PDB file of C-alpha atoms in Angstrom:
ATOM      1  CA  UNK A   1      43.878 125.710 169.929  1.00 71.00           C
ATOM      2  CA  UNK A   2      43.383 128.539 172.181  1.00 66.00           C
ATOM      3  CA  UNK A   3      44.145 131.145 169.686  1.00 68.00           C
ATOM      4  CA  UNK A   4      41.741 129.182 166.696  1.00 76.00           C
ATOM      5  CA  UNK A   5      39.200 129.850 169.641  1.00 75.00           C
ATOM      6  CA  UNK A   6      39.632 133.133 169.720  1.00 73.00           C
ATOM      7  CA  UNK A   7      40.000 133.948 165.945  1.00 82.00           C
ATOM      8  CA  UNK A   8      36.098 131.503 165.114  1.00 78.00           C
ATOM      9  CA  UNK A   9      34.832 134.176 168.087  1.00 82.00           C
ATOM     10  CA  UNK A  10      36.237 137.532 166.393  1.00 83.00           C
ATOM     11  CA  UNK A  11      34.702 135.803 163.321  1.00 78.00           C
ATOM     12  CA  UNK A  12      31.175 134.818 164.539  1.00 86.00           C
ATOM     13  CA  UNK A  13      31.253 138.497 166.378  1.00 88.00           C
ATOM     14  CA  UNK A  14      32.263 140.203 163.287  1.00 86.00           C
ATOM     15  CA  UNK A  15      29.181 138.764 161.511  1.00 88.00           C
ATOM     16  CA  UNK A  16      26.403 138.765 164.439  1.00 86.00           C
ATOM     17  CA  UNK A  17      27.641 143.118 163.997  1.00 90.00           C
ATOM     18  CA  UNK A  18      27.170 142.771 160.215  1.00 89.00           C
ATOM     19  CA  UNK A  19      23.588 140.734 160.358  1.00 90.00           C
ATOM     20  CA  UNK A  20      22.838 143.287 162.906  1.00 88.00           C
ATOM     21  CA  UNK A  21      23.576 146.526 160.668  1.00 90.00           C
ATOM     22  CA  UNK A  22      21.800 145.338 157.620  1.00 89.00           C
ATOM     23  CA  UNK A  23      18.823 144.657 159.405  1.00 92.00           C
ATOM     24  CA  UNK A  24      19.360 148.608 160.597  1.00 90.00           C
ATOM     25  CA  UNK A  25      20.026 149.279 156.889  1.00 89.00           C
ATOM     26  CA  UNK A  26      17.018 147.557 156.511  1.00 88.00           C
ATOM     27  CA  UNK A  27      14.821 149.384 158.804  1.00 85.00           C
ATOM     28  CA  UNK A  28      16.397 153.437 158.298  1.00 83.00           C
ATOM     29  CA  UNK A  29      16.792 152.854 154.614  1.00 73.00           C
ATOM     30  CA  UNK A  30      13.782 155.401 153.674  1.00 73.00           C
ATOM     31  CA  UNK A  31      16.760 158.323 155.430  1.00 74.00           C
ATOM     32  CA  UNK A  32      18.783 158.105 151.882  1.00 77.00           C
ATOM     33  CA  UNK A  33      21.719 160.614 151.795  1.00 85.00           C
ATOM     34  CA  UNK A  34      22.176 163.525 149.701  1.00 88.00           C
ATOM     35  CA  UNK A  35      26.013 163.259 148.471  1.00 91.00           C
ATOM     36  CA  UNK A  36      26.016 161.765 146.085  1.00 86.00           C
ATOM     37  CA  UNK A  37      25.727 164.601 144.251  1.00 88.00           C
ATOM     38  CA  UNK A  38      28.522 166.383 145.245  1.00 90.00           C
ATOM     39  CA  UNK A  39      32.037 164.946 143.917  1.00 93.00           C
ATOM     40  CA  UNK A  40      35.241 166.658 144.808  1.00 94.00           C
ATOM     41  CA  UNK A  41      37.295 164.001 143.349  1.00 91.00           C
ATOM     42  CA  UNK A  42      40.882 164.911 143.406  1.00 92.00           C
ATOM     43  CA  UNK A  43      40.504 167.989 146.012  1.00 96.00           C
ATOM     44  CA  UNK A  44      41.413 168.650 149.425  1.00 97.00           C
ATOM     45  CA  UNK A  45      38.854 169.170 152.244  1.00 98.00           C
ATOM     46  CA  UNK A  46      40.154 170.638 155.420  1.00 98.00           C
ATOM     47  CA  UNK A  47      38.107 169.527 158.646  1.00 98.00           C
ATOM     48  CA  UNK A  48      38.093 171.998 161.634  1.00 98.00           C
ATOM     49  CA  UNK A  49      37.280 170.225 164.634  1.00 97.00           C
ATOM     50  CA  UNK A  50      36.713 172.390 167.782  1.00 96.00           C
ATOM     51  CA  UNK A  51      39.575 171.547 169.852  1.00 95.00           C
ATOM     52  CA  UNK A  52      41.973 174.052 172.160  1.00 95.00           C
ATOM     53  CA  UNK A  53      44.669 173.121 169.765  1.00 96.00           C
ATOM     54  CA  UNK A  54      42.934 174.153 166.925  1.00 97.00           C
ATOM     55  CA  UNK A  55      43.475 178.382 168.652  1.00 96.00           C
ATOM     56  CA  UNK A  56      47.408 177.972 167.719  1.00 94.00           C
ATOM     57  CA  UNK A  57      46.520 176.826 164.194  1.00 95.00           C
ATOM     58  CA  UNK A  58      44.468 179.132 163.413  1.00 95.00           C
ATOM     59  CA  UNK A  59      46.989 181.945 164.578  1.00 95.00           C
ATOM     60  CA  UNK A  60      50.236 180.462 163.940  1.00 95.00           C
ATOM     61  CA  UNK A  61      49.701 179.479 160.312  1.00 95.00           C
ATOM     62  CA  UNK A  62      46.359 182.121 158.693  1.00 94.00           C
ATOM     63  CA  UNK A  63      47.753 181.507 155.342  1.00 94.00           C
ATOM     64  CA  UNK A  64      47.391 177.716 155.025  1.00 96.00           C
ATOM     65  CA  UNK A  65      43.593 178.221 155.097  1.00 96.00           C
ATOM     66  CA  UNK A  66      43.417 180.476 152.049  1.00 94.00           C
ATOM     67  CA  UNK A  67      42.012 179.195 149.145  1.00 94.00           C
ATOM     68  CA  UNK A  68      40.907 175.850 150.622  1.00 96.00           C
ATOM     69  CA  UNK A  69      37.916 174.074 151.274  1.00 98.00           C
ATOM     70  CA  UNK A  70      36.475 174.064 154.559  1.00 98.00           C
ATOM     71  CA  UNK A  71      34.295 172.270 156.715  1.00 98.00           C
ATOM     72  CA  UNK A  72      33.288 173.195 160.297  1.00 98.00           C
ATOM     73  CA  UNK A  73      31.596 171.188 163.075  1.00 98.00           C
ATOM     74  CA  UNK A  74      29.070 172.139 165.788  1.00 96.00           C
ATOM     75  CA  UNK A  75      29.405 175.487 167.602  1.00 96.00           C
ATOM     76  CA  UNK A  76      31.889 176.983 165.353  1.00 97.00           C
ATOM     77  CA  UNK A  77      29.647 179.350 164.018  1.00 97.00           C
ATOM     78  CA  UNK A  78      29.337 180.948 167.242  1.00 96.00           C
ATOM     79  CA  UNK A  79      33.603 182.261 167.173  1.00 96.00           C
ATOM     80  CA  UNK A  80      34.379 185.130 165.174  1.00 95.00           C
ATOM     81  CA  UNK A  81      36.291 182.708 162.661  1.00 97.00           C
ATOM     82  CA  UNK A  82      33.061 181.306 161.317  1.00 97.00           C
ATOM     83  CA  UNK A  83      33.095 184.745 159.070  1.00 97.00           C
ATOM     84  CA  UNK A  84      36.614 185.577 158.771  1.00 97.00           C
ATOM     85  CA  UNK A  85      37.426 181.820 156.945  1.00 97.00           C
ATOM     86  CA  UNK A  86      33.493 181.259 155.666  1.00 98.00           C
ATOM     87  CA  UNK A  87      33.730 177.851 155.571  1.00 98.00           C
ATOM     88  CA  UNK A  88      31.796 175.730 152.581  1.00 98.00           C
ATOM     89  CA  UNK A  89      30.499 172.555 154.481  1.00 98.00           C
ATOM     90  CA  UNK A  90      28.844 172.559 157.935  1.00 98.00           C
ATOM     91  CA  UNK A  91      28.357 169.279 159.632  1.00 98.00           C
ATOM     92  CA  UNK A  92      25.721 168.519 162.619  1.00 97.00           C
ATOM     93  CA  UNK A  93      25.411 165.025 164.003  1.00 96.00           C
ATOM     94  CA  UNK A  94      23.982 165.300 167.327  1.00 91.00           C
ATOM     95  CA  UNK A  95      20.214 164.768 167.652  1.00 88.00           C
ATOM     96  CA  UNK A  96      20.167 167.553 170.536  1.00 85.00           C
ATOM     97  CA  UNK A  97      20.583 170.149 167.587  1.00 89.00           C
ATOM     98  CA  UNK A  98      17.263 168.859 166.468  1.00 90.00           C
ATOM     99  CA  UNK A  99      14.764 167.097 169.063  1.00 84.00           C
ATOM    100  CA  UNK A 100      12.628 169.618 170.796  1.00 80.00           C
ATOM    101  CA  UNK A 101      12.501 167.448 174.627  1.00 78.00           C
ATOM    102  CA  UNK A 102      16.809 167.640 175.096  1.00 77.00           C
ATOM    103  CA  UNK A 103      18.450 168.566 178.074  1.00 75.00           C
ATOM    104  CA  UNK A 104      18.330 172.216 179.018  1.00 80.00           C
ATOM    105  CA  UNK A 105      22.339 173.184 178.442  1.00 78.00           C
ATOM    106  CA  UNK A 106      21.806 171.690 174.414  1.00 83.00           C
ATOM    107  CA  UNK A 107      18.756 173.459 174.102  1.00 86.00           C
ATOM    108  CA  UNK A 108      20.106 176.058 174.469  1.00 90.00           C
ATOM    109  CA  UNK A 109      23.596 176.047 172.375  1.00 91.00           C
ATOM    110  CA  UNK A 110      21.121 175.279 169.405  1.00 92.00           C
ATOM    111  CA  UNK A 111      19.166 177.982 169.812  1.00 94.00           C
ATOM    112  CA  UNK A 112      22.556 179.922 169.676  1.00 95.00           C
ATOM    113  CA  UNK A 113      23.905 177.635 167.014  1.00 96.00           C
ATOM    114  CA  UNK A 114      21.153 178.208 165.006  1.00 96.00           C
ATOM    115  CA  UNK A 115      20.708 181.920 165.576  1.00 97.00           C
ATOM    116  CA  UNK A 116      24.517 182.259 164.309  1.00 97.00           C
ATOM    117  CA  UNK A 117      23.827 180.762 161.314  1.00 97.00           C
ATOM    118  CA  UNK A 118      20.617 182.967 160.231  1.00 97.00           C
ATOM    119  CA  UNK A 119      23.085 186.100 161.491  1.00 97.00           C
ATOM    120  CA  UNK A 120      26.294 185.842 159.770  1.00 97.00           C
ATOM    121  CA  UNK A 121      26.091 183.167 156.947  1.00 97.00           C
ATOM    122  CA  UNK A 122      26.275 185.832 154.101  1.00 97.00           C
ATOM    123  CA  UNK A 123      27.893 183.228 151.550  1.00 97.00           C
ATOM    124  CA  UNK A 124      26.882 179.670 149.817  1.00 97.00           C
ATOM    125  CA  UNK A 125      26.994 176.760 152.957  1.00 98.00           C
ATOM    126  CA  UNK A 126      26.105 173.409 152.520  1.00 97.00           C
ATOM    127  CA  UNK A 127      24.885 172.435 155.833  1.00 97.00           C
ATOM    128  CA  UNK A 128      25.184 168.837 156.295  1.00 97.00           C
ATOM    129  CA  UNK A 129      22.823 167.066 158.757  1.00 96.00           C
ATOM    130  CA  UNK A 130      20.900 163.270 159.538  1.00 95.00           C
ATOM    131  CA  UNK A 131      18.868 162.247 157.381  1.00 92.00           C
ATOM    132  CA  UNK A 132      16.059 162.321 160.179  1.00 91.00           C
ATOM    133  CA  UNK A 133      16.578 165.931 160.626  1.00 92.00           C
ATOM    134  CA  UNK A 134      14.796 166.575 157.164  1.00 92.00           C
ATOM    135  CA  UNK A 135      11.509 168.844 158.088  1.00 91.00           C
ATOM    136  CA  UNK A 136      12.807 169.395 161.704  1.00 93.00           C
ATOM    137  CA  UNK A 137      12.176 172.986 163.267  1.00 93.00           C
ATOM    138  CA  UNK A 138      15.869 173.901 162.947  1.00 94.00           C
ATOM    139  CA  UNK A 139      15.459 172.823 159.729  1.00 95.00           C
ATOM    140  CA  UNK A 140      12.371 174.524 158.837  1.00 95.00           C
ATOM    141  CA  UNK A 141      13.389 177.894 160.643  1.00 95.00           C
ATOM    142  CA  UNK A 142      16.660 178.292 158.420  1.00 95.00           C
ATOM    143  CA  UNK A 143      14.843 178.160 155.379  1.00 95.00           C
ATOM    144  CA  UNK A 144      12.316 180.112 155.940  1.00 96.00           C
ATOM    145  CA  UNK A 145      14.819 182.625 157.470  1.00 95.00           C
ATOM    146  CA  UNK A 146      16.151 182.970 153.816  1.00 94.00           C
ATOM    147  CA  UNK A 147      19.518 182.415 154.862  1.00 95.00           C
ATOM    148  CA  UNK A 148      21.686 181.199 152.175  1.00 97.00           C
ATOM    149  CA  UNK A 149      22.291 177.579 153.292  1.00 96.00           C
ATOM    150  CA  UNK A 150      21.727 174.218 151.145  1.00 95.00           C
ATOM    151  CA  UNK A 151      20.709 171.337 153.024  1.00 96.00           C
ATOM    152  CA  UNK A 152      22.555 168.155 152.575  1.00 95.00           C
ATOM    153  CA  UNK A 153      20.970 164.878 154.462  1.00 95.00           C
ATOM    154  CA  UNK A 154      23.288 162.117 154.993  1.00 95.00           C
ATOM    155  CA  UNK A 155      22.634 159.049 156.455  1.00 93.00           C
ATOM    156  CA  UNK A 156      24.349 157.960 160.117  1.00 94.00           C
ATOM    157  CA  UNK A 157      23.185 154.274 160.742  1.00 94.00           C
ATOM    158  CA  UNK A 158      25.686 152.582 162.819  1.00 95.00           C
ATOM    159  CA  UNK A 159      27.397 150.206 160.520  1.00 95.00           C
ATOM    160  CA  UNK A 160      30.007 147.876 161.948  1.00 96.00           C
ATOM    161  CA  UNK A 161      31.377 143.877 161.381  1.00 95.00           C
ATOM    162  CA  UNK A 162      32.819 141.814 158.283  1.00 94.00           C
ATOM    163  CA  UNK A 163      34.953 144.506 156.561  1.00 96.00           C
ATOM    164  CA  UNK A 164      32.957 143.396 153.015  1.00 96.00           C
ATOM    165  CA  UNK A 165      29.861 144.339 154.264  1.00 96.00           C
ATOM    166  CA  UNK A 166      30.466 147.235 156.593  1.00 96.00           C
ATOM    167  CA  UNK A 167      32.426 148.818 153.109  1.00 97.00           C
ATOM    168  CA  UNK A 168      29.515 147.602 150.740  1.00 96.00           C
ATOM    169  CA  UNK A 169      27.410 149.393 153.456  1.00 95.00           C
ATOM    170  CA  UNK A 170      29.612 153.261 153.517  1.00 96.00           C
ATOM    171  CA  UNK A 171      29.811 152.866 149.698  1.00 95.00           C
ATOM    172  CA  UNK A 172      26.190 153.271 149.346  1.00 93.00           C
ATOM    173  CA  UNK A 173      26.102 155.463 151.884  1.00 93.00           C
ATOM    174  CA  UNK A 174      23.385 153.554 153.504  1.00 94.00           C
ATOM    175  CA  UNK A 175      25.595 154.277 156.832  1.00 94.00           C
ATOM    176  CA  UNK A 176      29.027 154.562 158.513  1.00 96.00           C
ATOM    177  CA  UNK A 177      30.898 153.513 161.493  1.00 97.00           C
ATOM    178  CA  UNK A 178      29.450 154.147 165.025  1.00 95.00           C
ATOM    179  CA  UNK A 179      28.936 157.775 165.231  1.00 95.00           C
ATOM    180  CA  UNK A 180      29.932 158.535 168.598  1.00 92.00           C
ATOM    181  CA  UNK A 181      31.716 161.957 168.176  1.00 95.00           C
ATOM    182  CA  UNK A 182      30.929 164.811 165.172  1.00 97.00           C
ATOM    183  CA  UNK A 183      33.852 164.257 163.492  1.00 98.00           C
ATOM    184  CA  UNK A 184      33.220 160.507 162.537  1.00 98.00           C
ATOM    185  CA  UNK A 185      30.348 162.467 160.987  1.00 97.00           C
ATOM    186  CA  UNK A 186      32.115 164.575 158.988  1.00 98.00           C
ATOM    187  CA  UNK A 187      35.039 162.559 157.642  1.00 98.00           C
ATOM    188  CA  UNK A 188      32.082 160.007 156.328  1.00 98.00           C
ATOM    189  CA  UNK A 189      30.653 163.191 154.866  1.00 97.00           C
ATOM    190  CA  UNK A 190      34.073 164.353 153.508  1.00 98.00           C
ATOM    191  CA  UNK A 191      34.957 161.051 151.717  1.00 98.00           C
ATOM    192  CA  UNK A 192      31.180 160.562 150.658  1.00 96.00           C
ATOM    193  CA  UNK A 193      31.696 163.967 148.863  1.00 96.00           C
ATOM    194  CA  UNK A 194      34.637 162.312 147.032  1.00 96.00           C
ATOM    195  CA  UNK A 195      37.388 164.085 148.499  1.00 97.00           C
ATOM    196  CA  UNK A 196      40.811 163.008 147.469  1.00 96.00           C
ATOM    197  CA  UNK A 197      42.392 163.902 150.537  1.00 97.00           C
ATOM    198  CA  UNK A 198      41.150 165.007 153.866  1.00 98.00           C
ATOM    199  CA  UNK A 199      42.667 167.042 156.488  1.00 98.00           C
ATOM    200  CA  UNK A 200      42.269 166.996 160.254  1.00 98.00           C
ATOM    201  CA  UNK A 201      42.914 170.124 161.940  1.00 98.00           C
ATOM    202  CA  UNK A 202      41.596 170.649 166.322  1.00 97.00           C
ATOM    203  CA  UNK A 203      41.144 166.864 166.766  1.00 97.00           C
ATOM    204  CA  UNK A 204      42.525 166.687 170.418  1.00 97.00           C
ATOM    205  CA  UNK A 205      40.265 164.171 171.651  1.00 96.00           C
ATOM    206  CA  UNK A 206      41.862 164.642 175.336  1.00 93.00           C
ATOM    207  CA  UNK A 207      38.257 164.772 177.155  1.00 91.00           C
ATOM    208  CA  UNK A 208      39.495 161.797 179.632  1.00 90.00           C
ATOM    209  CA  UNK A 209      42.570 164.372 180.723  1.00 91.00           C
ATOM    210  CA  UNK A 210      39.878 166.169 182.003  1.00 88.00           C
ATOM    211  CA  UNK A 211      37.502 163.272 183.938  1.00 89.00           C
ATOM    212  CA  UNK A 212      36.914 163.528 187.951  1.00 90.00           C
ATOM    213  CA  UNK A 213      34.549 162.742 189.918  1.00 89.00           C
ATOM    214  CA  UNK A 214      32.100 165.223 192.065  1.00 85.00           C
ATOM    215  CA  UNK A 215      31.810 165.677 195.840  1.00 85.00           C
ATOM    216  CA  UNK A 216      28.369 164.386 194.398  1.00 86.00           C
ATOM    217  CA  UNK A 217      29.789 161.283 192.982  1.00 84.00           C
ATOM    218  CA  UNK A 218      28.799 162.205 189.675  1.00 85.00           C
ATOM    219  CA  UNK A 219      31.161 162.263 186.711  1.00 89.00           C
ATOM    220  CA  UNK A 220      32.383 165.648 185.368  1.00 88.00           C
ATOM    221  CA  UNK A 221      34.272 165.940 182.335  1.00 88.00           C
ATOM    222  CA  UNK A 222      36.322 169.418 181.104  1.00 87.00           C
ATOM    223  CA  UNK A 223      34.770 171.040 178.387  1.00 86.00           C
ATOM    224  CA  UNK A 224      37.640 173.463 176.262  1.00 89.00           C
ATOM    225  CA  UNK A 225      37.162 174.761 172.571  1.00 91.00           C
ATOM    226  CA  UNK A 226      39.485 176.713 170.879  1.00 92.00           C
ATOM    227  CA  UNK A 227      36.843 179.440 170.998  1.00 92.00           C
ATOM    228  CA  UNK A 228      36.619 179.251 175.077  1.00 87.00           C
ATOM    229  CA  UNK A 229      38.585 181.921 177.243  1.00 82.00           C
ATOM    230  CA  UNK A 230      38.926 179.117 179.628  1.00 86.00           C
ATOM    231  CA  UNK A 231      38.347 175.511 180.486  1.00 86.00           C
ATOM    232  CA  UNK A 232      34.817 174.607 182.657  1.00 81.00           C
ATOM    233  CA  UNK A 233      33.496 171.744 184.033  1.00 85.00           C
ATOM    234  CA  UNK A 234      30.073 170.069 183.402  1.00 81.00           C
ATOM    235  CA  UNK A 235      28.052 166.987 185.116  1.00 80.00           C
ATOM    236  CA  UNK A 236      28.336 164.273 182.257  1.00 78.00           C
ATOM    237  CA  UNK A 237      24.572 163.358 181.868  1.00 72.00           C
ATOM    238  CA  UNK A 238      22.666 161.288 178.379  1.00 61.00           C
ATOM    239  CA  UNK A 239      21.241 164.152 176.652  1.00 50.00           C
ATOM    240  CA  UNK A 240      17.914 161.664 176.227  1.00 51.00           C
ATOM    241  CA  UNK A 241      17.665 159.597 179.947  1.00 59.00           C
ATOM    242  CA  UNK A 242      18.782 163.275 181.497  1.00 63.00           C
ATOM    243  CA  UNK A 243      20.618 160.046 184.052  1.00 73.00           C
ATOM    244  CA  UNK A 244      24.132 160.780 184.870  1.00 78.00           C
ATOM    245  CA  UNK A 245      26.446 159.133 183.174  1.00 79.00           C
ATOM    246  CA  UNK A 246      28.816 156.515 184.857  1.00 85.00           C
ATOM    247  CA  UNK A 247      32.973 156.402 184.374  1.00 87.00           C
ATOM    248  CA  UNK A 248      33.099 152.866 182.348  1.00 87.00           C
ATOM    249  CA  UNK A 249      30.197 154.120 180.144  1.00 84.00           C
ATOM    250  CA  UNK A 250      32.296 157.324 179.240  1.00 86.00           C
ATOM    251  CA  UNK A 251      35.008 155.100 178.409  1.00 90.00           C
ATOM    252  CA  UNK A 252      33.168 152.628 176.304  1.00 88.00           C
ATOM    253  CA  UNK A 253      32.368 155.574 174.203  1.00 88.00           C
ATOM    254  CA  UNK A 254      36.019 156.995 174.161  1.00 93.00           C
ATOM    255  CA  UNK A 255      36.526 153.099 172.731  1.00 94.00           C
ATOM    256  CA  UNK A 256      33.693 153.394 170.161  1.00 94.00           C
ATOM    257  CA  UNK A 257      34.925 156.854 169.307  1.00 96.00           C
ATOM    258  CA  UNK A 258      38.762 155.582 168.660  1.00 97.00           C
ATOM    259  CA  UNK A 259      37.698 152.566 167.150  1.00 97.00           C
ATOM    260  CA  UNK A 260      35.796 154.018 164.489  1.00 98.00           C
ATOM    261  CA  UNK A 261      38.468 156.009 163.594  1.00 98.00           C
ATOM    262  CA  UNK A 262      40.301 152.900 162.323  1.00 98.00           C
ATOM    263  CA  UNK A 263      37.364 151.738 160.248  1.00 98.00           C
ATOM    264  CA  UNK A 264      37.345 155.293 158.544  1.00 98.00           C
ATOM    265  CA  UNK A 265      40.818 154.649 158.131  1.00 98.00           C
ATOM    266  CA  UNK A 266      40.333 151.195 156.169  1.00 98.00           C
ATOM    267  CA  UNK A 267      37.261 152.452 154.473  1.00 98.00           C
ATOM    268  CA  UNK A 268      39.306 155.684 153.128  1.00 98.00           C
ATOM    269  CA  UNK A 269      41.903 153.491 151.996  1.00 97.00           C
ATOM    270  CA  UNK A 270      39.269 151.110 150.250  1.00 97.00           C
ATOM    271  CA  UNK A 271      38.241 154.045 148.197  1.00 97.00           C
ATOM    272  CA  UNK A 272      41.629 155.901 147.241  1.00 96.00           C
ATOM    273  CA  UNK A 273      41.474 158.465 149.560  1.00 97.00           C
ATOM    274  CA  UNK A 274      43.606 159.554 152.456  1.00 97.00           C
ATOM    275  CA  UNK A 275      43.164 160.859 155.766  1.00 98.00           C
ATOM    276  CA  UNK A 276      46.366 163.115 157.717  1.00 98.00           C
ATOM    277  CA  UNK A 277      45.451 163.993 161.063  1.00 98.00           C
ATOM    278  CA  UNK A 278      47.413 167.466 161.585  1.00 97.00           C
ATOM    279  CA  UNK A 279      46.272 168.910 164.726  1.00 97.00           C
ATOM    280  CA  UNK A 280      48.821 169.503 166.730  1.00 94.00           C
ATOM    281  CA  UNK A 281      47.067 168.293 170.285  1.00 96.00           C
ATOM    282  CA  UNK A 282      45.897 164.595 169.511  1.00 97.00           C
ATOM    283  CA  UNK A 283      44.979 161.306 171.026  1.00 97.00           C
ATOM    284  CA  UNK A 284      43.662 159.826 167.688  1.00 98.00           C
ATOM    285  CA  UNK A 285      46.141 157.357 166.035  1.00 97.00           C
ATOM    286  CA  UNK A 286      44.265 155.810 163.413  1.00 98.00           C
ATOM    287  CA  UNK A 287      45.573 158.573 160.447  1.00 98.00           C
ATOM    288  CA  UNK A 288      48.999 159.351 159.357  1.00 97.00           C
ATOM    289  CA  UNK A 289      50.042 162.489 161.252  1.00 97.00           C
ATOM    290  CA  UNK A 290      51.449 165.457 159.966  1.00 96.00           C
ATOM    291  CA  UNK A 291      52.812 169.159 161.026  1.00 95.00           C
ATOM    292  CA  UNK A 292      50.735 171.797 159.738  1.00 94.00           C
ATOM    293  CA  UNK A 293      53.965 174.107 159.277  1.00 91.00           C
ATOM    294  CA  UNK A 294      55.732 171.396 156.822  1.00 91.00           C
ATOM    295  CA  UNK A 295      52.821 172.061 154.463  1.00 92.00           C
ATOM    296  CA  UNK A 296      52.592 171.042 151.800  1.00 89.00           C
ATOM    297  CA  UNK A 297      53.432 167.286 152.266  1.00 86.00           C
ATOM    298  CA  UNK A 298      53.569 166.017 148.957  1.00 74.00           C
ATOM    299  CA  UNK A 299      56.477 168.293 147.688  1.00 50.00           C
ATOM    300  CA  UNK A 300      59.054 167.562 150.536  1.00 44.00           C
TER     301      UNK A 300
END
């Protein structure tokens, strides 16, 4: 009895989170994505997230990245590998890249961000961004900068629930699953493009390794790229309140983050396409893992 409880309440959950993200469907349906028209059906995208791990990759194995298709996140156009591997796809996902009133520290990286991009992009980028972005200053400024960068708007509304309608929901691209970290972002973007097969690559995901707790009493967190000559430390604060951010809200995002992972997972699988998580530093167990030096996969 207990456990026919607990299965009606998953249930009646599942579909309060489904009526819930069609009426956000509903409401953010005029921010209509942009893929479409890109299909990459039976290709291989490689996804280079911005973790420390992602340093040894990049020296240990140079040849594996030859000849393939990239896509970066975030600041990596501010690390001298932004020119030496030119990637083709460039994903941005956090509002602070794009709202004028953000806190002073991501004001400033997208002034930088953005300032890389008009500097060094000397080749074809599709830069990937929200929907809501669309006529934004960073927007605006790139184009008229003449920089040779194609915008491609995708839509992030938060879609979660009943499996059927969460899938019917990513297949329109109407939204995707929570999008709590960039790289939810970009593996939505990745199988929206039609990728057969995508490949993770700096994913460590080890922020909480890195959690303590001020003399203040406010909550730092480590921040380490694979660009960084070092780790530092940063007061966790919303980039919108500007209120400092509390332990078990960090960690309800780390579970949003993770979770969404697995609904990726399902919807890739849905759709015929695959997902191998290959960074070597990783706390995301969602995707088949693989070693980066055993490449390629399919012929062992």
């Amino acid at each position: 009895m207990f456990y026919s409880l607990l299965r009606l309440q998953r249930f009646l959950e599942s579909a309060y989170q489904a009526l819930v993200s069609l009426v956000r469907v509903f409401f953010r349906f005029r921010f209509r994505s942009d893929l479409n028209r890109i299909n990459q059906a039976g290709k291989e995208l490689v996804i280079l997230a911005n973790g420390p791990s992602l340093r040894a990759d990049l020296d240990l194995h140079p040849d594996f990245f030859t000849g393939k298709h990239l896509m970066c996140v975030n600041q990596f156009a501010l690390s001298a590998e932004y020119e030496l591997l030119r990637p083709e796809y460039y994903v941005l996902l956090d509002m602070g890249f794009f709202a004028e009133k953000t806190i002073p520290r991501v004001a400033e990286v997208r002034e930088q961000v953005k300032q890389a991009l008009i500097r060094k992009t000397t080749w074809p980028l599709i830069l990937c961004c929200p929907a809501e972005t669309r006529n934004s200053r960073f927007h605006r400024d790139l184009l008229a900068s003449g920089t040779p960068v194609r915008f491609a708007f995708f839509n992030r509304t938060a879609a979660d629930g009943l499996r059927v309608v969460r899938h019917w929901i990513y297949r329109r691209q109407f939204g995707m699953p929570p999008p709590q970290n960039v790289l939810i972002g970009a593996l939505m973007v990745g199988l929206a493009c039609r990728f057969s097969r995508i490949i993770i690559l700096g994913a460590d995901h080890s922020w909480h390794l890195g959690f303590e707790i001020g003399a203040d009493g406010k909550l730092l967190s480590t921040e380490h790229h694979f660009y960084d000559s070092k780790p530092w430390k940063v007061a966790v604060e919303h980039p919108e309140t500007r209120q400092r951010a509390t332990l078990h809200d960090y960690f309800h995002i780390l579970y949003r983050t993770f979770r969404s992972y697995h609904l990726i997972r399902e919807f890739a699988e849905s759709i015929g396409s695959k997902v191998t998580n290959a960074s070597s530093v990783t706390f995301i167990d969602a995707f088949e893992r693989k070693q980066i030096g055993d490449y390629p996969w399919d012929s062992r």
